[in-house]
Every structure is written in structure tokens, then in C-alpha cells.
Amino acid sequence: MKLHIFGASGSGVTTLGKLLADKLGIEYFDSDDYFWIKTEPPFTQRRDPNERNQLISKDLSETENWILGGSIIQWGDNLFPDFDLIVFLYLPQEIRIERLKKRELERYGDVIYTDENRVKQFNEFIAWAKDYDNTTGLANRTLKAHKDWLERRKNPVLQIVGNQTLDELINMKIVTPDDR
């Protein structure tokens, strides 16, 4: 089984992906682990696209069943094998932004409000995340770009819209262990 889950930042992709991977006993790969070089603070230095693509290709080829979480819409159409299912998560902006603010505070602490550089990074990140729906030019990862990418897919697609609990998502039976 090769499952791809994606959506806007804060839509629950990583949470759902890890939960499903654990339930199914398969590997979970997060696109952020390939897109970003591990730095402190994290998510500040992009990895070279050729290196990124080599790393993810190698990792995905080493296991038969996996879930890939995160947006990969500009990584190249021939990079990934056919997905058995693509799951697109969409949440209203207000919910995503509140989740992101909470997550960033839990991750980094008060420094996102007290350190001048970190305040700037935090505000830029939130502005970028808000642009997902608005497409004002801050983000290249937008709802329109995601929908355009989905339209070009030949794979089965499940779109989940709204703020479901994890239990509700799991009870949807997106996939079951028998699907592996």
C-alpha cells in the first residue's frame, strides 16, 4: 500500500498519517524531513531538491507499504510510484491557524513572542499559512495549487473536508490492515 496524505499546514496530515501508519504497522514518511535540513531552530534551511529527491526515493523504495505525508506537488511527477490512495485534508483557515499557533508555542515556547528574530519568523510563518486560501503571493503551496495537482492525478482520491476528530477519521476506515 502506498498512501499519500496532504493538505494545508495545520490540517492534521502528520497526526493522521502517523496514527494510520501505527494502526496498519507500516512506515510513515514526512515530506518535511526531506524538504528541510535539520537545523536549530528547525525549518529554516531548505535541502537541495536533487538531494531531497534522492533521499526520499531511496527511503520509499526500501519498503513495500508506506504512508507519505505532506505536500509534494512541485517535486516532480515521475519521482513517486503510483499511489494506491491520495487523501486530501481541508480545514477552514481559522481552525488551522489556531492549531498552528498552539503547535508553535508548544514546540518553541515563549521565544516566538519574546525574541525579535523568532517573532519575525513566527509572524511570517502564520502569514504564509493564511495565504493558503487567499493566494496573495506569499505561498506557493495553496488550495488552488493543491486542487490543480489533484485534478491531474489518475489515482483514487479521498477528500476530507471539515474538523473531524481523530476517532471520526479512523472510523471512516480510510484504509484497513487488509488493504496492505
CSV table of C-alpha atoms in Angstrom, one decimal:
chain,number,residue,atom,x,y,z
A,1,MET,CA,0.0,0.0,0.0
A,2,LYS,CA,1.3,3.4,-1.0
A,3,LEU,CA,-0.8,6.2,0.6
A,4,HIS,CA,-0.3,9.9,0.3
A,5,ILE,CA,-1.9,12.3,2.7
A,6,PHE,CA,-1.6,16.1,2.2
A,7,GLY,CA,-3.3,19.4,2.9
A,8,ALA,CA,-2.5,22.8,4.3
A,9,SER,CA,-0.2,23.3,7.2
A,10,GLY,CA,-2.2,22.6,10.4
A,11,SER,CA,-4.8,20.4,8.7
A,12,GLY,CA,-3.8,17.3,10.6
A,13,VAL,CA,-1.7,15.5,7.9
A,14,THR,CA,1.1,14.4,10.2
A,15,THR,CA,-1.2,13.4,13.0
A,16,LEU,CA,-3.5,11.3,10.8
A,17,GLY,CA,-0.5,9.9,8.9
A,18,LYS,CA,1.3,8.7,12.0
A,19,LEU,CA,-1.9,7.3,13.5
A,20,LEU,CA,-2.8,5.3,10.4
A,21,ALA,CA,0.8,4.1,10.0
A,22,ASP,CA,0.8,2.9,13.5
A,23,LYS,CA,-2.6,1.2,13.2
A,24,LEU,CA,-1.5,-0.5,9.9
A,25,GLY,CA,2.0,-1.3,11.1
A,26,ILE,CA,3.7,0.4,8.2
A,27,GLU,CA,6.2,3.2,7.8
A,28,TYR,CA,5.3,6.9,7.9
A,29,PHE,CA,7.5,9.4,5.9
A,30,ASP,CA,7.0,13.1,6.3
A,31,SER,CA,7.9,15.4,3.4
A,32,ASP,CA,9.3,18.0,5.8
A,33,ASP,CA,12.1,15.6,6.8
A,34,TYR,CA,13.3,15.7,3.2
A,35,PHE,CA,12.5,19.3,2.3
A,36,TRP,CA,14.3,20.8,5.3
A,37,ILE,CA,17.8,20.3,6.6
A,38,LYS,CA,17.8,19.6,10.3
A,39,THR,CA,18.8,22.9,11.9
A,40,GLU,CA,18.2,24.7,15.2
A,41,PRO,CA,15.8,26.4,15.1
A,42,PRO,CA,14.2,23.9,12.6
A,43,PHE,CA,12.6,24.6,9.3
A,44,THR,CA,15.0,27.4,8.3
A,45,GLN,CA,17.2,25.8,5.7
A,46,ARG,CA,15.9,24.1,2.6
A,47,ARG,CA,17.6,21.0,1.2
A,48,ASP,CA,18.8,20.9,-2.4
A,49,PRO,CA,16.0,19.5,-4.5
A,50,ASN,CA,18.2,16.8,-6.1
A,51,GLU,CA,19.4,15.6,-2.8
A,52,ARG,CA,15.9,15.7,-1.3
A,53,ASN,CA,14.6,13.6,-4.2
A,54,GLN,CA,17.4,11.1,-4.0
A,55,LEU,CA,16.8,10.7,-0.2
A,56,ILE,CA,13.1,10.2,-0.5
A,57,SER,CA,13.3,7.9,-3.5
A,58,LYS,CA,15.8,5.7,-1.6
A,59,ASP,CA,13.7,5.5,1.5
A,60,LEU,CA,10.4,4.8,-0.3
A,61,SER,CA,12.0,2.1,-2.4
A,62,GLU,CA,13.2,0.2,0.7
A,63,THR,CA,9.7,-0.7,2.0
A,64,GLU,CA,6.7,-2.0,0.2
A,65,ASN,CA,4.0,-0.4,2.3
A,66,TRP,CA,4.1,3.2,3.5
A,67,ILE,CA,2.3,6.5,4.1
A,68,LEU,CA,3.8,9.7,2.8
A,69,GLY,CA,2.6,12.9,4.5
A,70,GLY,CA,3.0,16.4,3.3
A,71,SER,CA,2.8,18.5,0.1
A,72,ILE,CA,5.0,17.2,-2.7
A,73,ILE,CA,3.2,18.8,-5.6
A,74,GLN,CA,6.3,20.5,-7.0
A,75,TRP,CA,8.8,17.7,-6.5
A,76,GLY,CA,8.3,16.1,-9.9
A,77,ASP,CA,5.5,13.9,-11.2
A,78,ASN,CA,7.8,11.0,-12.0
A,79,LEU,CA,9.5,10.9,-8.6
A,80,PHE,CA,6.8,8.8,-6.8
A,81,PRO,CA,5.3,5.5,-7.7
A,82,ASP,CA,1.5,5.4,-8.3
A,83,PHE,CA,-0.3,6.0,-5.0
A,84,ASP,CA,-3.0,3.5,-4.1
A,85,LEU,CA,-4.9,6.3,-2.5
A,86,ILE,CA,-4.4,10.1,-2.1
A,87,VAL,CA,-6.1,11.7,0.9
A,88,PHE,CA,-6.6,15.4,0.8
A,89,LEU,CA,-7.4,17.1,4.1
A,90,TYR,CA,-9.1,20.6,4.2
A,91,LEU,CA,-9.9,22.6,7.2
A,92,PRO,CA,-11.1,26.2,7.4
A,93,GLN,CA,-8.4,28.8,7.9
A,94,GLU,CA,-9.4,29.8,11.4
A,95,ILE,CA,-9.1,26.3,12.7
A,96,ARG,CA,-5.7,25.7,11.0
A,97,ILE,CA,-4.2,29.0,12.2
A,98,GLU,CA,-5.3,28.3,15.8
A,99,ARG,CA,-3.8,24.8,15.6
A,100,LEU,CA,-0.5,26.3,14.2
A,101,LYS,CA,-0.2,28.9,16.9
A,102,LYS,CA,-0.7,26.3,19.6
A,103,ARG,CA,1.7,23.9,17.9
A,104,GLU,CA,4.4,26.6,17.5
A,105,LEU,CA,4.0,27.7,21.2
A,106,GLU,CA,4.3,24.0,22.3
A,107,ARG,CA,7.3,23.4,20.1
A,108,TYR,CA,9.3,26.5,20.8
A,109,GLY,CA,7.9,28.1,23.9
A,110,ASP,CA,7.5,31.8,24.6
A,111,VAL,CA,10.5,32.6,22.5
A,112,ILE,CA,8.2,33.0,19.5
A,113,TYR,CA,6.8,36.1,21.3
A,114,THR,CA,9.9,37.4,23.1
A,115,ASP,CA,12.9,37.0,20.7
A,116,GLU,CA,12.8,39.6,17.9
A,117,ASN,CA,14.1,37.2,15.2
A,118,ARG,CA,11.7,34.4,16.3
A,119,VAL,CA,8.8,36.8,16.5
A,120,LYS,CA,9.5,37.7,12.9
A,121,GLN,CA,9.8,34.1,11.8
A,122,PHE,CA,6.6,33.2,13.6
A,123,ASN,CA,4.7,36.1,12.0
A,124,GLU,CA,6.0,35.2,8.6
A,125,PHE,CA,5.0,31.6,9.0
A,126,ILE,CA,1.5,32.5,10.1
A,127,ALA,CA,1.1,34.9,7.2
A,128,TRP,CA,2.3,32.2,4.8
A,129,ALA,CA,-0.1,29.7,6.3
A,130,LYS,CA,-3.0,32.2,6.0
A,131,ASP,CA,-2.2,32.7,2.3
A,132,TYR,CA,-3.1,29.0,1.6
A,133,ASP,CA,-6.7,30.1,1.0
A,134,ASN,CA,-6.1,33.6,-0.3
A,135,THR,CA,-3.4,33.1,-2.9
A,136,THR,CA,-1.9,36.6,-2.5
A,137,GLY,CA,1.5,35.5,-3.5
A,138,LEU,CA,3.2,34.7,-0.1
A,139,ALA,CA,2.8,30.9,-0.5
A,140,ASN,CA,3.3,28.6,-3.5
A,141,ARG,CA,1.5,25.9,-1.5
A,142,THR,CA,-2.1,27.0,-1.9
A,143,LEU,CA,-5.5,25.5,-2.1
A,144,LYS,CA,-5.6,26.3,-5.8
A,145,ALA,CA,-2.3,24.6,-6.4
A,146,HIS,CA,-3.4,21.5,-4.4
A,147,LYS,CA,-6.7,21.3,-6.3
A,148,ASP,CA,-4.9,21.7,-9.7
A,149,TRP,CA,-2.4,18.9,-8.7
A,150,LEU,CA,-5.3,16.6,-7.6
A,151,GLU,CA,-7.1,17.2,-11.0
A,152,ARG,CA,-4.0,15.8,-12.8
A,153,ARG,CA,-3.9,12.6,-10.7
A,154,LYS,CA,-5.1,9.3,-12.0
A,155,ASN,CA,-5.0,7.8,-8.5
A,156,PRO,CA,-8.1,7.3,-6.3
A,157,VAL,CA,-8.6,10.5,-4.2
A,158,LEU,CA,-10.4,10.9,-0.9
A,159,GLN,CA,-11.1,14.5,0.1
A,160,ILE,CA,-11.9,15.1,3.8
A,161,VAL,CA,-13.4,18.5,4.5
A,162,GLY,CA,-14.1,19.8,8.0
A,163,ASN,CA,-12.9,19.4,11.5
A,164,GLN,CA,-13.3,15.7,12.4
A,165,THR,CA,-11.8,14.2,15.5
A,166,LEU,CA,-9.2,11.5,15.1
A,167,ASP,CA,-11.7,8.9,16.1
A,168,GLU,CA,-14.0,10.1,13.4
A,169,LEU,CA,-11.2,10.0,10.8
A,170,ILE,CA,-10.2,6.5,11.9
A,171,ASN,CA,-13.8,5.3,11.9
A,172,MET,CA,-14.1,6.5,8.2
A,173,LYS,CA,-11.9,3.4,7.5
A,174,ILE,CA,-9.8,5.3,5.1
A,175,VAL,CA,-7.7,2.1,4.9
A,176,THR,CA,-7.7,-1.1,6.9
A,177,PRO,CA,-4.9,-3.6,7.6
A,178,ASP,CA,-6.4,-5.9,4.9
A,179,ASP,CA,-5.7,-3.2,2.3
A,180,ARG,CA,-2.0,-3.7,2.7
